[in-house]
Tab-separated table of C-alpha atoms and ligand atoms in Angstrom:
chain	number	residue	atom	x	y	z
A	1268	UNK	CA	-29.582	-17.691	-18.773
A	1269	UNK	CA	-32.105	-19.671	-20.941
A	1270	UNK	CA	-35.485	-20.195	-20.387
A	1271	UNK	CA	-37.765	-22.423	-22.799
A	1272	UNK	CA	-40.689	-20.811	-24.322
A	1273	UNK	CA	-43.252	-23.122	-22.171
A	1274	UNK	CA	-41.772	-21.996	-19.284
A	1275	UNK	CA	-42.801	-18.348	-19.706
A	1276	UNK	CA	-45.795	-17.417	-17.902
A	1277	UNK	CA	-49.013	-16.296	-20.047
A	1278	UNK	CA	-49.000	-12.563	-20.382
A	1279	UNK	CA	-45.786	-12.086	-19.733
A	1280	UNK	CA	-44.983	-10.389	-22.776
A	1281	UNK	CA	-46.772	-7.312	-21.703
A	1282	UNK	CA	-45.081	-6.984	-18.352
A	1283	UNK	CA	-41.669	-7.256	-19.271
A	1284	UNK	CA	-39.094	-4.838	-18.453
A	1285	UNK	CA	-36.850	-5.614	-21.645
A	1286	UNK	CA	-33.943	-3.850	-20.234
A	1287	UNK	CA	-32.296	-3.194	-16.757
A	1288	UNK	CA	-29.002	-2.449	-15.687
A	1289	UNK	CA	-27.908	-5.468	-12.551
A	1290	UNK	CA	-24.640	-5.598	-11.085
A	1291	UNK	CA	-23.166	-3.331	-13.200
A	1292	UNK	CA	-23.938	-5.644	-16.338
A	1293	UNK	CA	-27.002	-4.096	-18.851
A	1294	UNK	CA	-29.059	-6.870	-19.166
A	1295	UNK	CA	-31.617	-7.926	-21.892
A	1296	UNK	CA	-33.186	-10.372	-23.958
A	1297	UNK	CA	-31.201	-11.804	-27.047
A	1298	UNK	CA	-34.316	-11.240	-29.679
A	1299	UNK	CA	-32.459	-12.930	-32.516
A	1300	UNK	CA	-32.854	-16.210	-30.786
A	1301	UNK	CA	-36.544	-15.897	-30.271
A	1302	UNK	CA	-39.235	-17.337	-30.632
A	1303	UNK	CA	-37.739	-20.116	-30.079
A	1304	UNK	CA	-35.178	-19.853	-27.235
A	1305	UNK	CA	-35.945	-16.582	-24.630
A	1306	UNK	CA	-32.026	-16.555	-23.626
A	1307	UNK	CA	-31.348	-13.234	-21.663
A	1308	UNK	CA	-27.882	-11.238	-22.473
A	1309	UNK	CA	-25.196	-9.234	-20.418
A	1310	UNK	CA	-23.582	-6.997	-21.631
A	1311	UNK	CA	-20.500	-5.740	-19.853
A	1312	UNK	CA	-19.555	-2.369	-21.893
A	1313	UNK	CA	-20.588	-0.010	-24.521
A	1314	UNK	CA	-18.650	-2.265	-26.933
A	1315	UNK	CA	-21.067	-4.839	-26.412
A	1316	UNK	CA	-24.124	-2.496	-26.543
A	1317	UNK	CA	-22.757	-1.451	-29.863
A	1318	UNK	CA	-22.140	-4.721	-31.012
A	1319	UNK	CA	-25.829	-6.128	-29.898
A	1320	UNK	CA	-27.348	-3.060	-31.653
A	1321	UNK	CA	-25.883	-3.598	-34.852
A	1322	UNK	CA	-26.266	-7.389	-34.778
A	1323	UNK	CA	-30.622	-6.753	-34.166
A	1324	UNK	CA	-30.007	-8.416	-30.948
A	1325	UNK	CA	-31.707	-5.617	-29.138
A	1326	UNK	CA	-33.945	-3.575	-32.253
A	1327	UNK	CA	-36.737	-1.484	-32.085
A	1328	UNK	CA	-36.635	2.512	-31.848
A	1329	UNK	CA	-37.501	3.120	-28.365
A	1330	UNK	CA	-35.161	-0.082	-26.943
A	1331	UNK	CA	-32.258	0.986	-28.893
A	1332	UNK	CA	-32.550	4.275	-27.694
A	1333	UNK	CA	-32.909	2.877	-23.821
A	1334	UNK	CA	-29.799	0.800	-24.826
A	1335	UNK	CA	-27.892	3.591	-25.390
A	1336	UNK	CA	-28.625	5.273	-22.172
A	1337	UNK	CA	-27.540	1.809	-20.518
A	1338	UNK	CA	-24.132	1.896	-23.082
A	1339	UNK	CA	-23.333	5.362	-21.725
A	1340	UNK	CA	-24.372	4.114	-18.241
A	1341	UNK	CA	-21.987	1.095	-18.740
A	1342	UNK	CA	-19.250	3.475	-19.464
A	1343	UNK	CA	-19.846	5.954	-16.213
A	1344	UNK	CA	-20.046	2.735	-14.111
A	1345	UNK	CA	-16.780	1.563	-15.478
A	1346	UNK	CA	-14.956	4.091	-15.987
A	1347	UNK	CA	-11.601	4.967	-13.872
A	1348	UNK	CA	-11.090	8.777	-14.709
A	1349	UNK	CA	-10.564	10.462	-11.460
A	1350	UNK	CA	-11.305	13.950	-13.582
A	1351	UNK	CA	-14.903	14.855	-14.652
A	1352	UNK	CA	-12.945	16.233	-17.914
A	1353	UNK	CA	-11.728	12.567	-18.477
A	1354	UNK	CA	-14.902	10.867	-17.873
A	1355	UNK	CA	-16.446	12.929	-20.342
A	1356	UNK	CA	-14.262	12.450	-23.017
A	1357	UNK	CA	-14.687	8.506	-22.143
A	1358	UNK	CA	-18.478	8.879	-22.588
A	1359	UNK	CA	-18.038	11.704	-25.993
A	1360	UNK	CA	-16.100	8.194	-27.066
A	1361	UNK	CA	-18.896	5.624	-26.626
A	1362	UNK	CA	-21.782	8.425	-27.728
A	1363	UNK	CA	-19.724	8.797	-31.174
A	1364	UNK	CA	-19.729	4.768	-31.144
A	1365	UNK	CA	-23.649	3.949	-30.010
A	1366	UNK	CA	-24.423	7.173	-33.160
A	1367	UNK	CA	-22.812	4.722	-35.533
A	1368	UNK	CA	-24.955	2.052	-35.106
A	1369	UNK	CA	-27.882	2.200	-36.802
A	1370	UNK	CA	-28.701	5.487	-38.168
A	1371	UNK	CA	-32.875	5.883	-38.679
A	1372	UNK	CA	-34.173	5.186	-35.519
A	1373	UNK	CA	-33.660	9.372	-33.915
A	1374	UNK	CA	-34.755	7.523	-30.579
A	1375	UNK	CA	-30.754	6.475	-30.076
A	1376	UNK	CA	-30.008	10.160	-30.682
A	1377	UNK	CA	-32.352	11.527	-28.354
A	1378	UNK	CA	-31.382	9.753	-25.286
A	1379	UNK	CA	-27.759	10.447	-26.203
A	1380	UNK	CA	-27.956	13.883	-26.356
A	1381	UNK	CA	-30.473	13.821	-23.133
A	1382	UNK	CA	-27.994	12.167	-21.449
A	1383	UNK	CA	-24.614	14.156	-23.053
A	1384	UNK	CA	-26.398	17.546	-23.233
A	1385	UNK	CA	-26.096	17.535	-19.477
A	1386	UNK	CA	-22.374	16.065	-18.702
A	1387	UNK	CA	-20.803	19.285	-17.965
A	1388	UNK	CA	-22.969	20.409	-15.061
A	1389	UNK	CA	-20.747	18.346	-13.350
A	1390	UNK	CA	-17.949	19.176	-10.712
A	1391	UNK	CA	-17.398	15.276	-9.636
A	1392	UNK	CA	-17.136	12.496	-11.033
A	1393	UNK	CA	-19.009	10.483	-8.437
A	1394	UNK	CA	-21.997	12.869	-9.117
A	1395	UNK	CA	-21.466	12.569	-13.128
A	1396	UNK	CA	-21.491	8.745	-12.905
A	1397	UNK	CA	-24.681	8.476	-10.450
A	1398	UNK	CA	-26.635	10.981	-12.949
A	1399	UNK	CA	-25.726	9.096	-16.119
A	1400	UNK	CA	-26.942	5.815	-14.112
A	1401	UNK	CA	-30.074	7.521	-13.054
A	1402	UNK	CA	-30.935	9.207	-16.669
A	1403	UNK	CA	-30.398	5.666	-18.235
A	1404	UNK	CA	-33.376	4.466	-15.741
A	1405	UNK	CA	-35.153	7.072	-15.794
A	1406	UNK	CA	-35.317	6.632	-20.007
A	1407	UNK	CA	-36.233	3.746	-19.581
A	1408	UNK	CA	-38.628	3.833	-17.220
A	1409	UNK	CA	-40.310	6.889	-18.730
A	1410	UNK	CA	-40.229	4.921	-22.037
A	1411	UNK	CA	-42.628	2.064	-20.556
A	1412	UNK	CA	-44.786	5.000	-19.149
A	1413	UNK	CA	-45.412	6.451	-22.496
A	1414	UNK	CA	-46.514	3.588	-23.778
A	1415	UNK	CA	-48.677	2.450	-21.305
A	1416	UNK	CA	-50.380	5.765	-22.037
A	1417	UNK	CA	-50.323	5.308	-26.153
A	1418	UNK	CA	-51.926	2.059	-25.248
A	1419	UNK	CA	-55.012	3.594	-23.163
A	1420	UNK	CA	-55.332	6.375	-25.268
A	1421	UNK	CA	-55.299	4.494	-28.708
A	1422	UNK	CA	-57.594	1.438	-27.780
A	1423	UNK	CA	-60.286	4.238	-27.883
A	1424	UNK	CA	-59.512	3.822	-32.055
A	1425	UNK	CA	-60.453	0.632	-31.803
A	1426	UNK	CA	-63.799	-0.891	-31.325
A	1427	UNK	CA	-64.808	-4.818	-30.055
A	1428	UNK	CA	-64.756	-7.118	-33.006
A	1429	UNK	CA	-61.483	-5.110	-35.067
A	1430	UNK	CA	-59.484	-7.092	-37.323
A	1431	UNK	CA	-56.079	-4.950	-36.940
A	1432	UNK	CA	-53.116	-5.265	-39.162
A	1433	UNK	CA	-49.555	-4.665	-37.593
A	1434	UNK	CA	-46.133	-4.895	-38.825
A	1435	UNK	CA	-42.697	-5.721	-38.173
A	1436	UNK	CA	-42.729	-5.645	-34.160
A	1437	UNK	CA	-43.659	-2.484	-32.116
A	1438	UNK	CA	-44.364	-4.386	-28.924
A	1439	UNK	CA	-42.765	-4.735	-25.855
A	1440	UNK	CA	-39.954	-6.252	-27.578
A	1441	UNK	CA	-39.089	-3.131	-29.411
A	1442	UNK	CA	-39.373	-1.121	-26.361
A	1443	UNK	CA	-38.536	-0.852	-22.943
A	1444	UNK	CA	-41.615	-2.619	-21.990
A	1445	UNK	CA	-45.610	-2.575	-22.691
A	1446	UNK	CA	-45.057	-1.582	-26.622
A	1447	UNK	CA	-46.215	1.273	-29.036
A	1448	UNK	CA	-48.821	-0.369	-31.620
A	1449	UNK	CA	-49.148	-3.949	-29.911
A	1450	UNK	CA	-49.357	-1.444	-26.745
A	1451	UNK	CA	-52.668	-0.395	-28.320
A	1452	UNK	CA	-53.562	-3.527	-29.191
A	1453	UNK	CA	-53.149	-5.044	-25.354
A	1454	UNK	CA	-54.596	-1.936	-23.677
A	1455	UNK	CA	-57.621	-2.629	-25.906
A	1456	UNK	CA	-57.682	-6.156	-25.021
A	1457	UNK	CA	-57.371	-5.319	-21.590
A	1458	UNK	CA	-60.403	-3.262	-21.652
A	1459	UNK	CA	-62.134	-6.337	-22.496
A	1460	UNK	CA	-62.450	-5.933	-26.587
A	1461	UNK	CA	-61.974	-9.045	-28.643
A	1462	UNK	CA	-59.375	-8.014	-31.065
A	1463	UNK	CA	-57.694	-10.000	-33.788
A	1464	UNK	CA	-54.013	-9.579	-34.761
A	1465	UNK	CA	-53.038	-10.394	-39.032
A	1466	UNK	CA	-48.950	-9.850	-38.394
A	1467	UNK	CA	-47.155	-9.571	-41.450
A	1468	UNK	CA	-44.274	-11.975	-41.895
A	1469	UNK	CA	-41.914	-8.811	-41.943
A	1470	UNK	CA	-38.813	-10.070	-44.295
A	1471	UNK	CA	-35.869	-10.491	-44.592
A	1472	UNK	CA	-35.587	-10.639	-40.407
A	1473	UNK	CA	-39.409	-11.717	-39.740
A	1474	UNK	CA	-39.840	-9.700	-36.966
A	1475	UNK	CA	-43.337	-9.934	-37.076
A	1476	UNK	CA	-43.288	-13.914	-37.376
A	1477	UNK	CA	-40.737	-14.154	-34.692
A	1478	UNK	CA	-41.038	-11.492	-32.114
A	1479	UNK	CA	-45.141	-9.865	-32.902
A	1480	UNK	CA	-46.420	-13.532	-33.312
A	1481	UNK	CA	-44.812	-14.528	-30.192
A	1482	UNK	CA	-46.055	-11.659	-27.621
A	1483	UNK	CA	-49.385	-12.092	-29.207
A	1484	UNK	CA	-49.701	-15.688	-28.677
A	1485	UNK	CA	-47.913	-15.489	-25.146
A	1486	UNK	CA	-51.094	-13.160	-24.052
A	1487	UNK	CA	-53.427	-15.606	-26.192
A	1488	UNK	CA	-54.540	-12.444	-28.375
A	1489	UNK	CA	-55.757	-14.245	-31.551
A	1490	UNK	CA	-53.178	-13.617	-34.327
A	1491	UNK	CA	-52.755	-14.589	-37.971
A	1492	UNK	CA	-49.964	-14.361	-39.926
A	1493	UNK	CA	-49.146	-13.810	-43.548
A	1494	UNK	CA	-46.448	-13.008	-45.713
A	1495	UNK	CA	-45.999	-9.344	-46.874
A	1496	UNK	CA	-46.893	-10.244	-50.170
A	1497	UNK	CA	-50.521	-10.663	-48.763
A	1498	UNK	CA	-51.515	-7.229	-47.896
A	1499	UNK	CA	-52.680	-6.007	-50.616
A	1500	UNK	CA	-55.544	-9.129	-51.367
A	1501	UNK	CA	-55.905	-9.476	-47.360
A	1502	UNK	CA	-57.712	-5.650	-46.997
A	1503	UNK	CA	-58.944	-5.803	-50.182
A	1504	UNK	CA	-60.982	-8.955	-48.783
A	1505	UNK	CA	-61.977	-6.330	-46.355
A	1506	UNK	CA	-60.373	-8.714	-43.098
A	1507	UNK	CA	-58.532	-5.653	-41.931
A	1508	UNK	CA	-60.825	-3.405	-39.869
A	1509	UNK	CA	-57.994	-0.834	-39.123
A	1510	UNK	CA	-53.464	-0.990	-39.427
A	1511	UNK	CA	-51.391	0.229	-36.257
A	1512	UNK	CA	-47.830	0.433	-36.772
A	1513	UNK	CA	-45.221	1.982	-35.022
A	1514	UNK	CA	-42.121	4.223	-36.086
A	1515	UNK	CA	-38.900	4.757	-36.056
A	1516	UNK	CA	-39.021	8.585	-36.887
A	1517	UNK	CA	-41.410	11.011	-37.618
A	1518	UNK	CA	-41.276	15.038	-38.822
A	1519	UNK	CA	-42.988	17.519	-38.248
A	1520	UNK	CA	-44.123	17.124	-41.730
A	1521	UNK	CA	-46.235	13.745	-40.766
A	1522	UNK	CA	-43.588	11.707	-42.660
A	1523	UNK	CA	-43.024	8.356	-40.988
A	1524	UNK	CA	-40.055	6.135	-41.368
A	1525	UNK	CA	-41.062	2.558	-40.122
A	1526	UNK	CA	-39.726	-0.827	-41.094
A	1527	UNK	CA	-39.319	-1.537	-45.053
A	1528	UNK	CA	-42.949	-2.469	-46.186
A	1529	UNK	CA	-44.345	-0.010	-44.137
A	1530	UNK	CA	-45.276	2.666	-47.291
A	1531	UNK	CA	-46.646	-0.116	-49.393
A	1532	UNK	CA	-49.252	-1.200	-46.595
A	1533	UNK	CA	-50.308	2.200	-46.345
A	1534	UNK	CA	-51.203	2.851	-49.871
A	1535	UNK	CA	-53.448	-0.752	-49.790
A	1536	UNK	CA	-55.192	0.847	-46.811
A	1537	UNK	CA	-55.793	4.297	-48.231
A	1538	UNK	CA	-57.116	2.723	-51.386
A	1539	UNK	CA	-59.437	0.764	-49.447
A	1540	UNK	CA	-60.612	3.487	-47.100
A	1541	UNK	CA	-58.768	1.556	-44.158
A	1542	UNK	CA	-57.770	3.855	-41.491
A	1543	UNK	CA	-53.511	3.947	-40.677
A	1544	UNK	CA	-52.745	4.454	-37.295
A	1545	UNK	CA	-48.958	5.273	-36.079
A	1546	UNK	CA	-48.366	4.689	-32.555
A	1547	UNK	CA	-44.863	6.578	-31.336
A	1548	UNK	CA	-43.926	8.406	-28.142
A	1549	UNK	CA	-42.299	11.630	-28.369
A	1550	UNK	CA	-38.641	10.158	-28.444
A	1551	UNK	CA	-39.358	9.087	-32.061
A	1552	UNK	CA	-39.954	12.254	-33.570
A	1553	UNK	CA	-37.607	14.458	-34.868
A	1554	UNK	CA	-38.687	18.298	-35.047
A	1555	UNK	CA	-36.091	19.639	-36.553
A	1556	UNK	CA	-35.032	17.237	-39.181
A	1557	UNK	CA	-36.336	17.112	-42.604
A	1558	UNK	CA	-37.003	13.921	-45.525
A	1559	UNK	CA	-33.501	14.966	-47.331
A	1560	UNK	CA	-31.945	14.555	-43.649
A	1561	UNK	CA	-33.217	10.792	-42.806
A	1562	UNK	CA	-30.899	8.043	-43.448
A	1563	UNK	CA	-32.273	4.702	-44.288
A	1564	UNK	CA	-30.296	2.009	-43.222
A	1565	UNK	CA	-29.049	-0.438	-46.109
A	1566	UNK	CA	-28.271	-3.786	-44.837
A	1567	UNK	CA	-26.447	-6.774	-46.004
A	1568	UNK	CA	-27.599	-8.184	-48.949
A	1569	UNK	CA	-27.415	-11.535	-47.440
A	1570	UNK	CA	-30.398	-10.963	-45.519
A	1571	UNK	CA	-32.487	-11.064	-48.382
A	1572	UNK	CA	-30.148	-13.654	-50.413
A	1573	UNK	CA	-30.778	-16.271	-47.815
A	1574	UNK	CA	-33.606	-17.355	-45.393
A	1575	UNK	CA	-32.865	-19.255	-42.291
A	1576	UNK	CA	-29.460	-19.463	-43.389
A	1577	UNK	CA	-29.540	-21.150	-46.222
A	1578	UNK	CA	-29.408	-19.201	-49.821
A	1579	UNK	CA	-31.936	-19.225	-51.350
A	1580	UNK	CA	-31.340	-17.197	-54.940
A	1581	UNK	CA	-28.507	-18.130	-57.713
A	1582	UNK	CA	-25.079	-17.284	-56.473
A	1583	UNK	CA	-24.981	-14.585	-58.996
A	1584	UNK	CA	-27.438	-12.842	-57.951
A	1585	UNK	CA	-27.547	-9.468	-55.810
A	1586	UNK	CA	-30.222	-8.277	-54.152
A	1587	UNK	CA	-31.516	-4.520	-52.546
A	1588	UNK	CA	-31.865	-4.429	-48.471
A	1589	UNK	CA	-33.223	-1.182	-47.354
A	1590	UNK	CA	-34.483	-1.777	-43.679
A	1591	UNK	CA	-36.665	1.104	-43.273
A	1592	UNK	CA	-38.825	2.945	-45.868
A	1593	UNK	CA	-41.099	6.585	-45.056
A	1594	UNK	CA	-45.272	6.865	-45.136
A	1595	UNK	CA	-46.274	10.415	-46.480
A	1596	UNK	CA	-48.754	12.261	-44.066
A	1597	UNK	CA	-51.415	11.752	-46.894
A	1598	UNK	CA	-51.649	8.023	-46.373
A	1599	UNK	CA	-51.762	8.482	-42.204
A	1600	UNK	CA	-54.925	8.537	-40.579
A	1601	UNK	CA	-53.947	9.616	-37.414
A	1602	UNK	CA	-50.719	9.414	-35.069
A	1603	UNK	CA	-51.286	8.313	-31.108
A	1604	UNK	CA	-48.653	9.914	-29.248
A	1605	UNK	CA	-48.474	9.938	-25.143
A	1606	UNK	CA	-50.019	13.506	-25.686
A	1607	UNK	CA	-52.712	12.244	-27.515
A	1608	UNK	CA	-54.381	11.080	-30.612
A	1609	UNK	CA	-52.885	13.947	-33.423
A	1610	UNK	CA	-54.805	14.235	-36.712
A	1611	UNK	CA	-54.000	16.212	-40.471
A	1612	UNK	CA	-52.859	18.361	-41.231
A	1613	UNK	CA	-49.886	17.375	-39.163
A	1614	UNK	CA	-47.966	20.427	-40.056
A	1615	UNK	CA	-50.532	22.422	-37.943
A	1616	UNK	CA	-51.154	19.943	-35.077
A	1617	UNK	CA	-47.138	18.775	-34.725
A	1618	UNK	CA	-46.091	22.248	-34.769
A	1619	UNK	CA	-48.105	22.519	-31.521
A	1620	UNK	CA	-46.761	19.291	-29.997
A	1621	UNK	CA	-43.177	20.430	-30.874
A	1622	UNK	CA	-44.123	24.236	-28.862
A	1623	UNK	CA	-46.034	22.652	-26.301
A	1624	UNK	CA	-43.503	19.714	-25.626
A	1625	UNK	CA	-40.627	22.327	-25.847
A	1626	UNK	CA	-41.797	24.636	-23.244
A	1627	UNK	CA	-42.845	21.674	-21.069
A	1628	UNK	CA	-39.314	20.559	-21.329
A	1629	UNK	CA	-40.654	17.393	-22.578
A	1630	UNK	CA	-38.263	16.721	-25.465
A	1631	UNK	CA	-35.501	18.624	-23.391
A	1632	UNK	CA	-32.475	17.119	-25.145
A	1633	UNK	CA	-30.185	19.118	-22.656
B	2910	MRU	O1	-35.116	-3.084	-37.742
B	2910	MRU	P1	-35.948	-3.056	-36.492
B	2910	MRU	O2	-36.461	-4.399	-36.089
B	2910	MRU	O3	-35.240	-2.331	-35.371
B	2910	MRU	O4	-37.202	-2.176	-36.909
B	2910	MRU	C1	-38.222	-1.950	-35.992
B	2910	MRU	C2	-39.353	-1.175	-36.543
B	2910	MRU	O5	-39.346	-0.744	-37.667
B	2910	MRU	C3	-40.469	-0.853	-35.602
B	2910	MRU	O6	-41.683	-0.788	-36.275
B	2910	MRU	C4	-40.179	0.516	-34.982
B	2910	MRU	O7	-38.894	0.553	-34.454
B	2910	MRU	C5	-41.150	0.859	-33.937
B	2910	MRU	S1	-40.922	-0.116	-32.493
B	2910	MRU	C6	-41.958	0.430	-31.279
């Protein structure tokens, strides 16, 4: 299904739902293809999901972890086993696969284990497949939620007039809909501030050229662009008024891993007394885990060796590719969560979240 990028209605960025599951196909947008073509994708099983993750044609913490509810969901729906036992051995299977993935993002292992923490309370299979179905939506639908509340509640950070810096994409692109730091940036906008966008270029995959650029413009929020290399000069020059970025996983410590580039914008805005916002919902932190115990994800060195396909360095040349890289708490200002705006020192205020979110049930992971 293709649909050129004139055709899409103005603001629709902000309303999408970027994933649904429709006649028993998971459905979603291709974002490798964007900005140029918006082609939609259906995926038939958690092969495909898998395969789609890996390949960054659905990315973005909270989408790949409503993509894995949908894989899971994909495998109930198919699935033959006239046993519950059997049935949940076919979904251990595709959890083990959707884990492999990509490994820094804890939002993929958070809906799996909301989802597989639960399987056994099952007597029937009919009942096990219509709860896995449900969970997925409800993920998913609770994921869009959040943000639309890390959107009101962060656009109080930002006054009429801001200059705010973003990277990579944390929009509705990255998420099940609405967005995380662009989320802030809309809800803003929608309470009638005039905010300006500088999107960093985001290499080697551009995100933020190809997927931050584009929801901005499709909502006619003013945005400029410039290449990583820029940050530095660009607040120095004082035309950043505040950063929002989003995450991919946070500790209890404060430590954020985000997309590569991430730290080094952070240390430009602490030197230059530039506040750093990090706008997450609680699927992207991880309470129990610790800096030894995050995995970044090293990818291909051809992703650096080459731009738009073509190489660009000597053949005999190698090159580094880590995709994600962690903030310290010093250098973050404050983190907007869906259960409000959390300040230093983090060990003190996300040690509450994590005791008020576990007794809620909130981050029930089964
Ligand atoms: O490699 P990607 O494109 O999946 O990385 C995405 C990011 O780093 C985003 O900033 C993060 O996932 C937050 S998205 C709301």
């Amino acid at each position: 299904m293709k649909t050129s990028l004139r055709d899409l209605p103005l603001g629709v960025a902000g309303l999408l739902k970027t994933i649904e599951m429709k006649r028993g196909k998971v459905v979603t947008i291709d974002q490798t293809k964007l900005p140029h073509r918006y082609v939609k994708i259906r995926l038939e099983d958690c092969d495909e999901v898998c395969q789609a993750i890996r390949e960054m044609r659905i990315r973005g913490a909270p989408l790949i972890g409503s993509a894995a509810g949908y894989g899971l969901a994909l495998t109930a729906h198919r699935s033959k086993s006239k046993a519950v036992t059997a049935m949940i051995k076919e979904l251990e299977h595709s959890a083990g696969m959707l884990m492999k993935t990509r490994p820094t993002a804890v939002n993929l292992r958070w809906a799996v284990q909301k989802i597989m923490g639960r399987v056994r309370l099952f007597n029937h299979v009919e009942d096990l497949r219509a709860f896995v179905l449900n969970e997925a939506d409800r993920i998913r639908d609770e994921d869009i939620r959040s943000n639309i509340v890390i959107g009101k509640t962060g656009a109080a950070l930002l006054k009429d007039g801001d200059s705010v810096l973003t990277h990579c994409n944390a929009g509705a692109l990255a998420t099940s809909g609405y967005g995380t730091a662009l989320g802030v940036i809309r809800a803003a906008v929608e309470e009638g501030k005039r905010i300006k966008v500088i999107a960093t270029e985001t290499r080697p995959l551009l995100q933020g050229a190809r997927l931050t650029a584009y929801e901005l413009a499709s909502e006619r929020i003013p945005v400029k662009l410039i290449t990583d290399s820029m940050v530095g000069h660009v607040i120095q020059q004082k035309l950043v008024d505040k950063v929002i970025v989003g995450a991919d996983r946070i500790l209890r410590t404060g430590h954020v891993a985000n997309k590569i580039g991430t730290y080094t914008i952070s240390l430009a805005a602490k030197a230059h007394g530039v506040p750093f916002y990090v706008a997450a919902p609680l699927s992207t932190f991880d309470f129990t885990g610790s800096l030894e115990s995050i995995v970044i994800e090293h990818r291909k060195e051809e992703e650096v060796l080459c731009l738009a396909g073509k190489r660009i360095a000597p053949r005999s040349v190698g090159a580094l590719n880590p995709a994600f890289d962690i903030t310290p708490p010093e250098n973050v200002t404050a983190i907007i969560t869906e259960e409000g705006v959390l300040f230093p020192p983090y060990e003190v205020t996300l040690s509450k979240l994590a005791e008020s979110t576990s007794s809620s049930g909130r981050m029930d992971t089964g």
